[in-house]
mmCIF file of C-alpha atoms in Angstrom:
data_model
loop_
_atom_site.group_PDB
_atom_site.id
_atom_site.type_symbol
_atom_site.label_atom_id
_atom_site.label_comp_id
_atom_site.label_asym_id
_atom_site.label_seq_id
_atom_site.Cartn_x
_atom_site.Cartn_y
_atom_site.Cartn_z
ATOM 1 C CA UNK A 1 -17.865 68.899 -18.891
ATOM 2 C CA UNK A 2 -18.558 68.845 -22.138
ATOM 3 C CA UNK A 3 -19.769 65.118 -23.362
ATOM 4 C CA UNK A 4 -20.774 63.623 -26.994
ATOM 5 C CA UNK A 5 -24.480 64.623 -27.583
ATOM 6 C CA UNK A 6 -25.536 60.765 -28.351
ATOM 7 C CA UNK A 7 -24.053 59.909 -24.984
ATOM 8 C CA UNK A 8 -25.674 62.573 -23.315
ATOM 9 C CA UNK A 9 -29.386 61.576 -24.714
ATOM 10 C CA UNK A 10 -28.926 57.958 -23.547
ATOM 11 C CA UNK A 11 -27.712 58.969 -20.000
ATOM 12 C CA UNK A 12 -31.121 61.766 -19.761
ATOM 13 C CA UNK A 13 -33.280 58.776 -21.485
ATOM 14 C CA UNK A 14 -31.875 56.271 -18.921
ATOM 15 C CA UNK A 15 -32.285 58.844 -16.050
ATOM 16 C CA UNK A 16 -35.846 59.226 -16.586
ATOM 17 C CA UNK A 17 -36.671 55.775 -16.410
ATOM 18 C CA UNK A 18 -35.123 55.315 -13.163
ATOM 19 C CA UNK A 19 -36.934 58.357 -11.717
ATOM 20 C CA UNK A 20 -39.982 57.406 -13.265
ATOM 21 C CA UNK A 21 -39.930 61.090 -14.971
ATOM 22 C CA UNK A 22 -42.773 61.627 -17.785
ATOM 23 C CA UNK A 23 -41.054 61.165 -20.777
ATOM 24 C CA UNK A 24 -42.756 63.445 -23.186
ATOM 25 C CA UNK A 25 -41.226 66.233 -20.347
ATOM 26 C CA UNK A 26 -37.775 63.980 -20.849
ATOM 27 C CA UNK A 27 -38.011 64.671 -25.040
ATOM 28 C CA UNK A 28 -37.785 68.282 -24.336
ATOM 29 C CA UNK A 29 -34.944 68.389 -23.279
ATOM 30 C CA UNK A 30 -33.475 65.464 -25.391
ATOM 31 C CA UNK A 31 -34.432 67.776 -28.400
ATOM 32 C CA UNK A 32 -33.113 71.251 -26.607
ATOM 33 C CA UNK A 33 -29.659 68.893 -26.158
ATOM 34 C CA UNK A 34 -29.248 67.758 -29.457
ATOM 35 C CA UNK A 35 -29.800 71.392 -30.680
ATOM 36 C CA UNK A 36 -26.584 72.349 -28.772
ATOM 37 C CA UNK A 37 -22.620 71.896 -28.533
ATOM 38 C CA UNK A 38 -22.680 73.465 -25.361
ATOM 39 C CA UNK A 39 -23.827 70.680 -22.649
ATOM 40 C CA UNK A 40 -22.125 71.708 -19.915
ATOM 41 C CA UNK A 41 -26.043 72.359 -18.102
ATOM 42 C CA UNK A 42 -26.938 69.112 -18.180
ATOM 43 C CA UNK A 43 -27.345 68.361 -14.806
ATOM 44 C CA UNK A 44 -29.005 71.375 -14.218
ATOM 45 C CA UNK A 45 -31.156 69.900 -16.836
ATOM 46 C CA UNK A 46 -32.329 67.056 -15.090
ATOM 47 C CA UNK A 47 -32.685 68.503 -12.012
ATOM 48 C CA UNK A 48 -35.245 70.877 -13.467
ATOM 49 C CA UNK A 49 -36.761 68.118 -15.236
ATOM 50 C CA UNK A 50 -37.119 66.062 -12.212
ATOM 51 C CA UNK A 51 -38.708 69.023 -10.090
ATOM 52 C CA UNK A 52 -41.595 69.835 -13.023
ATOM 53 C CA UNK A 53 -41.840 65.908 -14.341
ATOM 54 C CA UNK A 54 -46.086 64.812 -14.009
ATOM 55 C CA UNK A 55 -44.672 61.373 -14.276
ATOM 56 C CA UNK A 56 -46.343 58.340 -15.929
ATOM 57 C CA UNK A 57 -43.852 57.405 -18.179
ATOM 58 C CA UNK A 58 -46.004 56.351 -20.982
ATOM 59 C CA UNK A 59 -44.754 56.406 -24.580
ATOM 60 C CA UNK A 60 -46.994 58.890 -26.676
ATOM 61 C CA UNK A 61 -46.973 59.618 -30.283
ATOM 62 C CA UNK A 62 -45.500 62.998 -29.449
ATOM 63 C CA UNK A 63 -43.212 61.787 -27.084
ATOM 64 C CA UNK A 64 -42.192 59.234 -29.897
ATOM 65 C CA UNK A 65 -42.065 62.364 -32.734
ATOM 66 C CA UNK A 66 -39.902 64.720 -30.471
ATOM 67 C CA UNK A 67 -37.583 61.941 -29.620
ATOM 68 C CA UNK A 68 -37.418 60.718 -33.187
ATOM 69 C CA UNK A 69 -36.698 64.326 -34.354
ATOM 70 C CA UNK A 70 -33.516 64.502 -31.892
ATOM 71 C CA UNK A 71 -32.476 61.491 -32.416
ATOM 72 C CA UNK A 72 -32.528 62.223 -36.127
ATOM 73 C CA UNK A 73 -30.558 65.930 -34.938
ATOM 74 C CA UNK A 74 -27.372 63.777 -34.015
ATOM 75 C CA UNK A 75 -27.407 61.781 -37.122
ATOM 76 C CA UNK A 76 -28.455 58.444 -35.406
ATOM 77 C CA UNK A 77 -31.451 57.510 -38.758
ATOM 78 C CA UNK A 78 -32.111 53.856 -37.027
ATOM 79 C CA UNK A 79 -32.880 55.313 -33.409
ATOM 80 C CA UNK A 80 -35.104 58.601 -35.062
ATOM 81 C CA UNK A 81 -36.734 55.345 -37.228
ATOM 82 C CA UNK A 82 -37.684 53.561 -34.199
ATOM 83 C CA UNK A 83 -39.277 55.963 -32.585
ATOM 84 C CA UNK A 84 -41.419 57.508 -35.373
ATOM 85 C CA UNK A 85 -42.380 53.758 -35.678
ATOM 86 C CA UNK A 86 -43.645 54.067 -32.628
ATOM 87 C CA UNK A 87 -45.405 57.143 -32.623
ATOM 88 C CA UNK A 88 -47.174 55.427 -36.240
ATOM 89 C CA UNK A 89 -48.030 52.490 -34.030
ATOM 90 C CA UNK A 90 -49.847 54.723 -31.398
ATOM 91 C CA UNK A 91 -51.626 56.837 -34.275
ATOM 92 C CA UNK A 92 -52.810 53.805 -36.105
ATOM 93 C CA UNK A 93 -54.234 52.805 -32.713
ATOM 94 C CA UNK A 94 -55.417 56.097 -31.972
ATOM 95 C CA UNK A 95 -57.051 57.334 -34.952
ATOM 96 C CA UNK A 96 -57.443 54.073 -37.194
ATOM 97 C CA UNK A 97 -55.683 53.456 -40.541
ATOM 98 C CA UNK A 98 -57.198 56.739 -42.827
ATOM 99 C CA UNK A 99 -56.196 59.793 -40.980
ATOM 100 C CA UNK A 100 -53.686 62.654 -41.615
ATOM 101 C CA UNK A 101 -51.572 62.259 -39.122
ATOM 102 C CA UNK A 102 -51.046 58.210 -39.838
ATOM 103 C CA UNK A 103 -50.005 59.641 -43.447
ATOM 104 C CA UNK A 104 -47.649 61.999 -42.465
ATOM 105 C CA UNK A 105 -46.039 59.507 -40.268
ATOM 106 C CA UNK A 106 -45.796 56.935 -42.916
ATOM 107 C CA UNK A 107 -44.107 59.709 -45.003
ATOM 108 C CA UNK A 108 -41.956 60.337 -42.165
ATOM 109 C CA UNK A 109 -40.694 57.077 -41.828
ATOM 110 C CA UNK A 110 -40.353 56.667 -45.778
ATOM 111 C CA UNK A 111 -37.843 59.883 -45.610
ATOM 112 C CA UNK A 112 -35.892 58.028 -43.300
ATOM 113 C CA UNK A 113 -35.590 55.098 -44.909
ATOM 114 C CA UNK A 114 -34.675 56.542 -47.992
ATOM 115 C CA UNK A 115 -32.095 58.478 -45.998
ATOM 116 C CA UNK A 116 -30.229 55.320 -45.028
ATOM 117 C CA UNK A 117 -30.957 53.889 -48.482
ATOM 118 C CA UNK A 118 -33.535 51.433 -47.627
ATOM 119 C CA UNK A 119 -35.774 52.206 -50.634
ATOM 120 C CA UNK A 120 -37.564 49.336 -50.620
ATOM 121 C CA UNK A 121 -38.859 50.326 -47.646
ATOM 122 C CA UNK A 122 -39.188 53.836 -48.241
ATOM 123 C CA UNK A 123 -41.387 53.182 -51.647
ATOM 124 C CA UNK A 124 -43.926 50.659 -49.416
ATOM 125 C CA UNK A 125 -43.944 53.895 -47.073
ATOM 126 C CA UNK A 126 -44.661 56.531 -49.813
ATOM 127 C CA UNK A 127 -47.521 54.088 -51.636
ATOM 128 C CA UNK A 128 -49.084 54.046 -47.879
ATOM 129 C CA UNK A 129 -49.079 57.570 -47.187
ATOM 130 C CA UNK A 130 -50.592 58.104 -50.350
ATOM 131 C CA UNK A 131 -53.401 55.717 -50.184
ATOM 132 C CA UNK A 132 -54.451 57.832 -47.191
ATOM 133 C CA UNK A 133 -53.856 61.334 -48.736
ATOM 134 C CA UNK A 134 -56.404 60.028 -51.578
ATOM 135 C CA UNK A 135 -58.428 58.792 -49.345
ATOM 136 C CA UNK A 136 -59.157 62.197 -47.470
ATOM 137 C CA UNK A 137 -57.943 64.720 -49.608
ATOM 138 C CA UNK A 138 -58.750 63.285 -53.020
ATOM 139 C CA UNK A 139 -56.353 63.756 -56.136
ATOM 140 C CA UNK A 140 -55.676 67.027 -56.151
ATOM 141 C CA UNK A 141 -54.179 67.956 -53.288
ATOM 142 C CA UNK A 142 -50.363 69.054 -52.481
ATOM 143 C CA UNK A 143 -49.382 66.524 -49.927
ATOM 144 C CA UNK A 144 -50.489 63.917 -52.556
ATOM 145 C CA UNK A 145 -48.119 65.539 -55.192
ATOM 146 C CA UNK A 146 -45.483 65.870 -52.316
ATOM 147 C CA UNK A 147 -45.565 62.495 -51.849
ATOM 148 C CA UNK A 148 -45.521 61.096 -55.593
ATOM 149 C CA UNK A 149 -42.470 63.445 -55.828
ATOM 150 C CA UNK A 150 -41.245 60.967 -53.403
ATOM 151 C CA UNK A 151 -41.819 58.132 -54.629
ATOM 152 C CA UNK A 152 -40.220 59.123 -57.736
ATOM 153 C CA UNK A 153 -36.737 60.480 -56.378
ATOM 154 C CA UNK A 154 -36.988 56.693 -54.699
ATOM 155 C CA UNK A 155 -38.124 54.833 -57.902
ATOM 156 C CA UNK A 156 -35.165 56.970 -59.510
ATOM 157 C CA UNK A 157 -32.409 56.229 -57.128
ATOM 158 C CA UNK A 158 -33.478 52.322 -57.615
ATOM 159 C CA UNK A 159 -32.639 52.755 -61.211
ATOM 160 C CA UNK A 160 -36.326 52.644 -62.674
ATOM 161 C CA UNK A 161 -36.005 56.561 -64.201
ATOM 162 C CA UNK A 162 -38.738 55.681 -66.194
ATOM 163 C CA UNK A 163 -41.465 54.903 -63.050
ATOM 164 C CA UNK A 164 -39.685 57.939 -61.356
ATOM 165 C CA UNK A 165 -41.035 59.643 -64.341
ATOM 166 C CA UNK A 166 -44.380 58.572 -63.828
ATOM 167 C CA UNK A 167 -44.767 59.676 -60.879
ATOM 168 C CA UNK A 168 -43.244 62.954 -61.562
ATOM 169 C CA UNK A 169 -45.670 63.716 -63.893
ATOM 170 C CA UNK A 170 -48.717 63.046 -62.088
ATOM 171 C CA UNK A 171 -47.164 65.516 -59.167
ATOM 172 C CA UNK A 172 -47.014 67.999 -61.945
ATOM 173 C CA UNK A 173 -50.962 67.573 -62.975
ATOM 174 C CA UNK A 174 -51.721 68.165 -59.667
ATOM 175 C CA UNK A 175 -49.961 71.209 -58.934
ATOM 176 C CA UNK A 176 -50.015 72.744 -62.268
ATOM 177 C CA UNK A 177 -54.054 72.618 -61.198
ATOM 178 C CA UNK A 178 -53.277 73.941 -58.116
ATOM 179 C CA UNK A 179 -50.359 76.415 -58.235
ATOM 180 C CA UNK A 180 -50.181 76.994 -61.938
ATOM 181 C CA UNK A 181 -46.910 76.755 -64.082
ATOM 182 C CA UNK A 182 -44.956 79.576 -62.318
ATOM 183 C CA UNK A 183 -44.759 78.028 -58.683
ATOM 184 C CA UNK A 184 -41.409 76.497 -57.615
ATOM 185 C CA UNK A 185 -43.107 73.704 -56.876
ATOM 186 C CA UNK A 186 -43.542 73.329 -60.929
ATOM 187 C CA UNK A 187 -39.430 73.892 -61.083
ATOM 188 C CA UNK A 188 -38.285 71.384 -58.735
ATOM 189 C CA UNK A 189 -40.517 68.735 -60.207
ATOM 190 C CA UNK A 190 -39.090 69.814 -63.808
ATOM 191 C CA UNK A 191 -36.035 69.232 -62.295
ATOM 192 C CA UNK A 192 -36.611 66.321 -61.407
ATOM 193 C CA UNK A 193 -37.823 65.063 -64.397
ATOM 194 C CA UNK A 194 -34.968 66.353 -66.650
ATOM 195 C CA UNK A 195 -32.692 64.243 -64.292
ATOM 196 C CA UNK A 196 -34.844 61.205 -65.031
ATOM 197 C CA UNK A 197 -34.712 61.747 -68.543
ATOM 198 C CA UNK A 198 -30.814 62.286 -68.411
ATOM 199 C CA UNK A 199 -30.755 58.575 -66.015
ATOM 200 C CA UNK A 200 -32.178 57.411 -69.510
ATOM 201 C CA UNK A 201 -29.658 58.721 -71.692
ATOM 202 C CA UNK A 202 -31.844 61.384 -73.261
ATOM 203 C CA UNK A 203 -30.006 64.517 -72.697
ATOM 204 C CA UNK A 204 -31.989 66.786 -75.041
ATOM 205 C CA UNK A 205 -34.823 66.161 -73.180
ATOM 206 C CA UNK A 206 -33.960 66.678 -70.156
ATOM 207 C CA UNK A 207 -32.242 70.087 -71.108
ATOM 208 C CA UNK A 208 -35.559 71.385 -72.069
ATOM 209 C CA UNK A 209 -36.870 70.072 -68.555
ATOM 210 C CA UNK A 210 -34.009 72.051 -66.773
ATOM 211 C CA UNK A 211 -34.927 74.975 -69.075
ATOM 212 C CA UNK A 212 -38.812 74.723 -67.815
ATOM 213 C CA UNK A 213 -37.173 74.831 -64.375
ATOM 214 C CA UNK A 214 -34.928 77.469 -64.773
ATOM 215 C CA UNK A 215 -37.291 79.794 -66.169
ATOM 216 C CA UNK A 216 -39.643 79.355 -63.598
ATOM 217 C CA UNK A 217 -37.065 80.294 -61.050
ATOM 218 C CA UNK A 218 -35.448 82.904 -62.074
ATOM 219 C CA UNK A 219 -39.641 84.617 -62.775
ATOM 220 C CA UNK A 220 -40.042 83.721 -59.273
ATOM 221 C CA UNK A 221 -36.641 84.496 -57.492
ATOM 222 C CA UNK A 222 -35.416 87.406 -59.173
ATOM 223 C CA UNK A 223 -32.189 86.625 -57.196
ATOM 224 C CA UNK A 224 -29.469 84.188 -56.827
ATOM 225 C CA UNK A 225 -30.364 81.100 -55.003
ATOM 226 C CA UNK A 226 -29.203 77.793 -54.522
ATOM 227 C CA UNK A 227 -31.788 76.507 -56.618
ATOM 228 C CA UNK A 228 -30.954 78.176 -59.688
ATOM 229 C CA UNK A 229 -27.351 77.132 -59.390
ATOM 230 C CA UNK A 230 -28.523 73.892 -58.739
ATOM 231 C CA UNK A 231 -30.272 73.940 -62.326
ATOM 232 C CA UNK A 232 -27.143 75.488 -63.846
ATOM 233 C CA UNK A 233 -24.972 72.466 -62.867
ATOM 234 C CA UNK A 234 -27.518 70.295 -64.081
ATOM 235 C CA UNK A 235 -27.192 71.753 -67.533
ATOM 236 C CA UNK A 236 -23.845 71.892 -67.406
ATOM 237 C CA UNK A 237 -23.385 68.272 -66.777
ATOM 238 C CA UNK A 238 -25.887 67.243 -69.577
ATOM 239 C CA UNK A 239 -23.812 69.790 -72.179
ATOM 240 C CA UNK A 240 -20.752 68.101 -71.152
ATOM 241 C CA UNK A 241 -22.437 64.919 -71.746
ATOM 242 C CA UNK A 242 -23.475 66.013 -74.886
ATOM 243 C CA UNK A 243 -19.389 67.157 -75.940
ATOM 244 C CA UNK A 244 -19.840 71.092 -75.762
ATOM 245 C CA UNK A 245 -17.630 71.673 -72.601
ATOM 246 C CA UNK A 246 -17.597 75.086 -73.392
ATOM 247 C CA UNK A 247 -21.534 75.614 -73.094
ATOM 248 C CA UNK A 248 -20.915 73.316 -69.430
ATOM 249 C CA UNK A 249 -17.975 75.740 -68.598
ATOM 250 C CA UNK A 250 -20.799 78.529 -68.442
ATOM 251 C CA UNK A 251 -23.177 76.804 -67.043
ATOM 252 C CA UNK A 252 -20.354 75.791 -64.464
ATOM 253 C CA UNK A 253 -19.188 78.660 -63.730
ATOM 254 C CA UNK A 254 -22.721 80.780 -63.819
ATOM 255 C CA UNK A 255 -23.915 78.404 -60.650
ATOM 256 C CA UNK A 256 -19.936 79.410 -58.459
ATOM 257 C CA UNK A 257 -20.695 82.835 -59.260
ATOM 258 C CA UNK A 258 -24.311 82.056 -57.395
ATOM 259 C CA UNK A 259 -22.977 79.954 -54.632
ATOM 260 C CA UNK A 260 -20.508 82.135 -53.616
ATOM 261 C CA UNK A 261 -22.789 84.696 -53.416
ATOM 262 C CA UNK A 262 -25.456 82.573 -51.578
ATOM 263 C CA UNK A 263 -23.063 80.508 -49.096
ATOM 264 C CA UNK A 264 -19.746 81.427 -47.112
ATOM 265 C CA UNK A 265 -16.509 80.399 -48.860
ATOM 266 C CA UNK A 266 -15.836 76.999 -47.809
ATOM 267 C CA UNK A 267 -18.739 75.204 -48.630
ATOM 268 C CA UNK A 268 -19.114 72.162 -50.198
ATOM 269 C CA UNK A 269 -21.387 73.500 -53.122
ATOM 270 C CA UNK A 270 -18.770 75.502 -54.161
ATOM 271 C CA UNK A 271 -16.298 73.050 -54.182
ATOM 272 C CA UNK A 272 -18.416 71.069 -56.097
ATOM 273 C CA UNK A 273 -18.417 74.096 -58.594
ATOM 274 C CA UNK A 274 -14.892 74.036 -58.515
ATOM 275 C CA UNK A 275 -14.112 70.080 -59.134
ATOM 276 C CA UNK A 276 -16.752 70.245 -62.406
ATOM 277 C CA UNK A 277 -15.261 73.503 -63.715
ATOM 278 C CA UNK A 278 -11.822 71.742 -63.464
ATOM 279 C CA UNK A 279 -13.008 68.556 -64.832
ATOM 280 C CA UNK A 280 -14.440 70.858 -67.769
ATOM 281 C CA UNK A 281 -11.278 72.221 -68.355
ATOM 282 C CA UNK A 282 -9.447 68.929 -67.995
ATOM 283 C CA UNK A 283 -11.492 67.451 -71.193
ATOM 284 C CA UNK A 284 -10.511 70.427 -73.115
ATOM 285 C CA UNK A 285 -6.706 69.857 -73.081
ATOM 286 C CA UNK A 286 -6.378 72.661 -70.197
ATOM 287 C CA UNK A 287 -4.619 70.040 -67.612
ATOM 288 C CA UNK A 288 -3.183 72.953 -65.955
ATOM 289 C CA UNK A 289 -6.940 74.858 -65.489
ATOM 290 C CA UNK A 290 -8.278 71.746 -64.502
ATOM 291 C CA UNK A 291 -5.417 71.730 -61.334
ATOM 292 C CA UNK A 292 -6.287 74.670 -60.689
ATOM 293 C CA UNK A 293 -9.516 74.513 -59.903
ATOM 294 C CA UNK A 294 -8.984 71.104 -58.171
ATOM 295 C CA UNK A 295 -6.634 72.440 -55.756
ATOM 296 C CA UNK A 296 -9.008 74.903 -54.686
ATOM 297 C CA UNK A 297 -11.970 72.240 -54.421
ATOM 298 C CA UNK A 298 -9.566 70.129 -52.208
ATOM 299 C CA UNK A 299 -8.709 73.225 -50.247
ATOM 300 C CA UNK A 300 -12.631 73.615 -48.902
ATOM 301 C CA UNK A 301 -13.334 70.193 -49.098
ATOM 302 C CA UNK A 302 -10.476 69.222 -46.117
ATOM 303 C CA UNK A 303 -11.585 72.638 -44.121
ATOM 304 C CA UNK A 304 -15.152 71.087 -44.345
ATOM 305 C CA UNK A 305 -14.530 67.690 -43.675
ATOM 306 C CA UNK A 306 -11.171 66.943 -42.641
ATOM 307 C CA UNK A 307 -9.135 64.638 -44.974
ATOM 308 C CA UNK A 308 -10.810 61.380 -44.208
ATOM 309 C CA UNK A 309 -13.510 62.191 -46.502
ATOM 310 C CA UNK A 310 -15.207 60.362 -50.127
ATOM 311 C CA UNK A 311 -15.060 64.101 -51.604
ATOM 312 C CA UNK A 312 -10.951 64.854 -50.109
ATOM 313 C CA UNK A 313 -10.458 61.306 -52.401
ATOM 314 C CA UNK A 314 -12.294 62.448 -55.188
ATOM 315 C CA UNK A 315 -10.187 65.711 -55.128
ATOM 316 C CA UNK A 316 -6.638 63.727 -54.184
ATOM 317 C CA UNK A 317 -7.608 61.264 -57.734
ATOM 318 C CA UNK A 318 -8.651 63.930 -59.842
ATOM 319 C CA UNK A 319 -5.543 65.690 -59.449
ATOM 320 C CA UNK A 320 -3.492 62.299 -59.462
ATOM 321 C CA UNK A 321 -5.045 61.686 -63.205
ATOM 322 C CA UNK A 322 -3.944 65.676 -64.070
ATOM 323 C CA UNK A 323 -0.374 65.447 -63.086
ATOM 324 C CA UNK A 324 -0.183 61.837 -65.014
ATOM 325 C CA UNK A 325 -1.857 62.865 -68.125
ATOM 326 C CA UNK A 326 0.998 65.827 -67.778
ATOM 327 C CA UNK A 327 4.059 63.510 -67.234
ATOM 328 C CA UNK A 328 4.252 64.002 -63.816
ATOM 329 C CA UNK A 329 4.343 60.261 -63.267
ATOM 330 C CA UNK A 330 5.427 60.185 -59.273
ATOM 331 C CA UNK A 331 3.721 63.483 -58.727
ATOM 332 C CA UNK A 332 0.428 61.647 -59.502
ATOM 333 C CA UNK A 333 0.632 58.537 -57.801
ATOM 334 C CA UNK A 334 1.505 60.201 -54.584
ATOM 335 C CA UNK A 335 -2.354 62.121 -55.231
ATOM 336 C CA UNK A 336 -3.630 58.446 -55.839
ATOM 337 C CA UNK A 337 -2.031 56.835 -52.551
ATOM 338 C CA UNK A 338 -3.418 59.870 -50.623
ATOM 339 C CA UNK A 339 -7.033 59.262 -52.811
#
């Protein structure tokens, strides 16, 4: 029998409580099931559970972090929330407000949050976990960085690019003290803060932060990676911004060369490259182009995700504009309906 992996949690979870099984032995195998497709052992499972259980039954913060992670694994953010709640509330009680592991759950839980786009939340978690760090640690220390780079992607998805910035900035005193300026570290927050800078309209600016970023990586990498394409899309967005499509058409096109080296063929970074080379090629008069490389961003993005998918009606209304701007009246309002 194969059963849905959620389903299959809550009957092991509901299981141990009636046998009075230990439930830190239970999150084992919660987390060894949510790893896998293949559940036919379950019952086995539980039988071997219930032979080597020690059997209190009492919540601990581990039991709470294992559960949390594999709740997490099948995509359920409010159940892996609840428990890492949990596990915060038994640290807090176990260790007192300024202790490591109390920051690293409030971090935790300010991940998830931002996951499910409770940034409100997240940003109270983030300021919490890094009132501890400086407590122990001090300020220069790389979880403290780690978590102001945090904050700012929060402060940043709230629309406030300019406090994102802030914190960006002090992450990068920190770790420019501690790593230097040819760490990745350095590249992802100069990433970060040329995206900030393009949130605020200032496109030159943030080209030179992508240009920091990109030089770092490609020192350090010597090799195609995802975060160098990455980088490349990013300047090819801000030089389409800017009105030279045919500097974003490289850019574009250097990050699908990457990607296609870096992932298999239908993957939804590549389609990606494909639906911004094609929209490239769509402002230049190249309708035609701009098809083509829609069609084959549809193509992966329905093997990936089926056709009941944001991206599939991105794809479906990009080539409904194409075929209208051509003429092709009927041709693109079918794409629309299907958008």
């Amino acid at each position: 029998m194969t059963l849905n992996r959620q389903l299959l949690m809550e009957r092991l979870l509901q299981y141990a409580r009636e046998k009075g099984i230990n439930l830190l032995e239970t999150s084992y195998v919660a987390t060894a099931i949510s790893e896998r497709l293949d559940d036919d052992n379950i019952l086995e499972l539980m039988g071997v559970l219930a032979v080597n259980a020690v059997g209190s039954g009492i919540h601990t913060a581990k039991l709470c972090d294992r559960l949390s992670r594999a709740w997490d694994t099948v995509g359920q953010k409010k159940n892996a929330i609840e428990y890492t709640l949990k596990a915060l509330e038994l640290d807090l009680s176990s260790y007192g407000n300024m202790h490591s592991a109390v920051s690293e759950r409030y971090n935790a839980i300010g991940v998830s949050f931002n996951g499910i786009g409770k940034l409100d939340k997240a940003i109270s978690c983030f300021n919490k976990a890094i009132e501890v760090d400086l407590n122990i640690f001090g300020e220069s220390h790389p979880r403290v960085s780690a978590r102001y780079n945090n904050l700012g992607m929060c402060w940043r998805s709230l629309g406030d690019a300019q406090k994102a910035i802030e914190c960006y900035e002090r992450a990068i005193t920190i770790d420019l003290a501690i790593f230097g300026d040819k760490h990745p570290r350095i590249s992802t927050l100069y990433n970060n803060v040329g995206l900030a800078w393009a949130t605020l309209g200032d496109l030159h600016k943030a080209i030179n932060y992508y240009n920091k970023a990109l030089d770092i990586d490609l020192k350090y990498y010597g090799m195609a990676t995802s975060e160098i394409a990455t980088i490349y899309n990013n300047l090819g967005l801000a030089w389409r911004t800017l009105g030279d499509v045919d500097k974003a058409i490289g850019f574009y096109t250097q990050a699908l060369e990457i990607d296609m080296l870096v992932y298999e063929d239908n993957h939804p970074s590549i389609a990606r490259d494909y639906t911004n080379i094609g929209v490239a090629w769509s402002l230049l008069g190249d309708k035609h182009k701009g098809i083509e490389f829609y069609n084959k961003a549809l193509e992966i993005d329905i093997n990936v995700y089926g056709t009941a998918h944001p991206d599939v009606a991105v794809d479906y209304n990009n080539l409904g504009m194409a075929w209208c701007t051509l003429g092709f009246i009927q041709k693109g309002i079918e794409y629309y309906k299907k958008a």
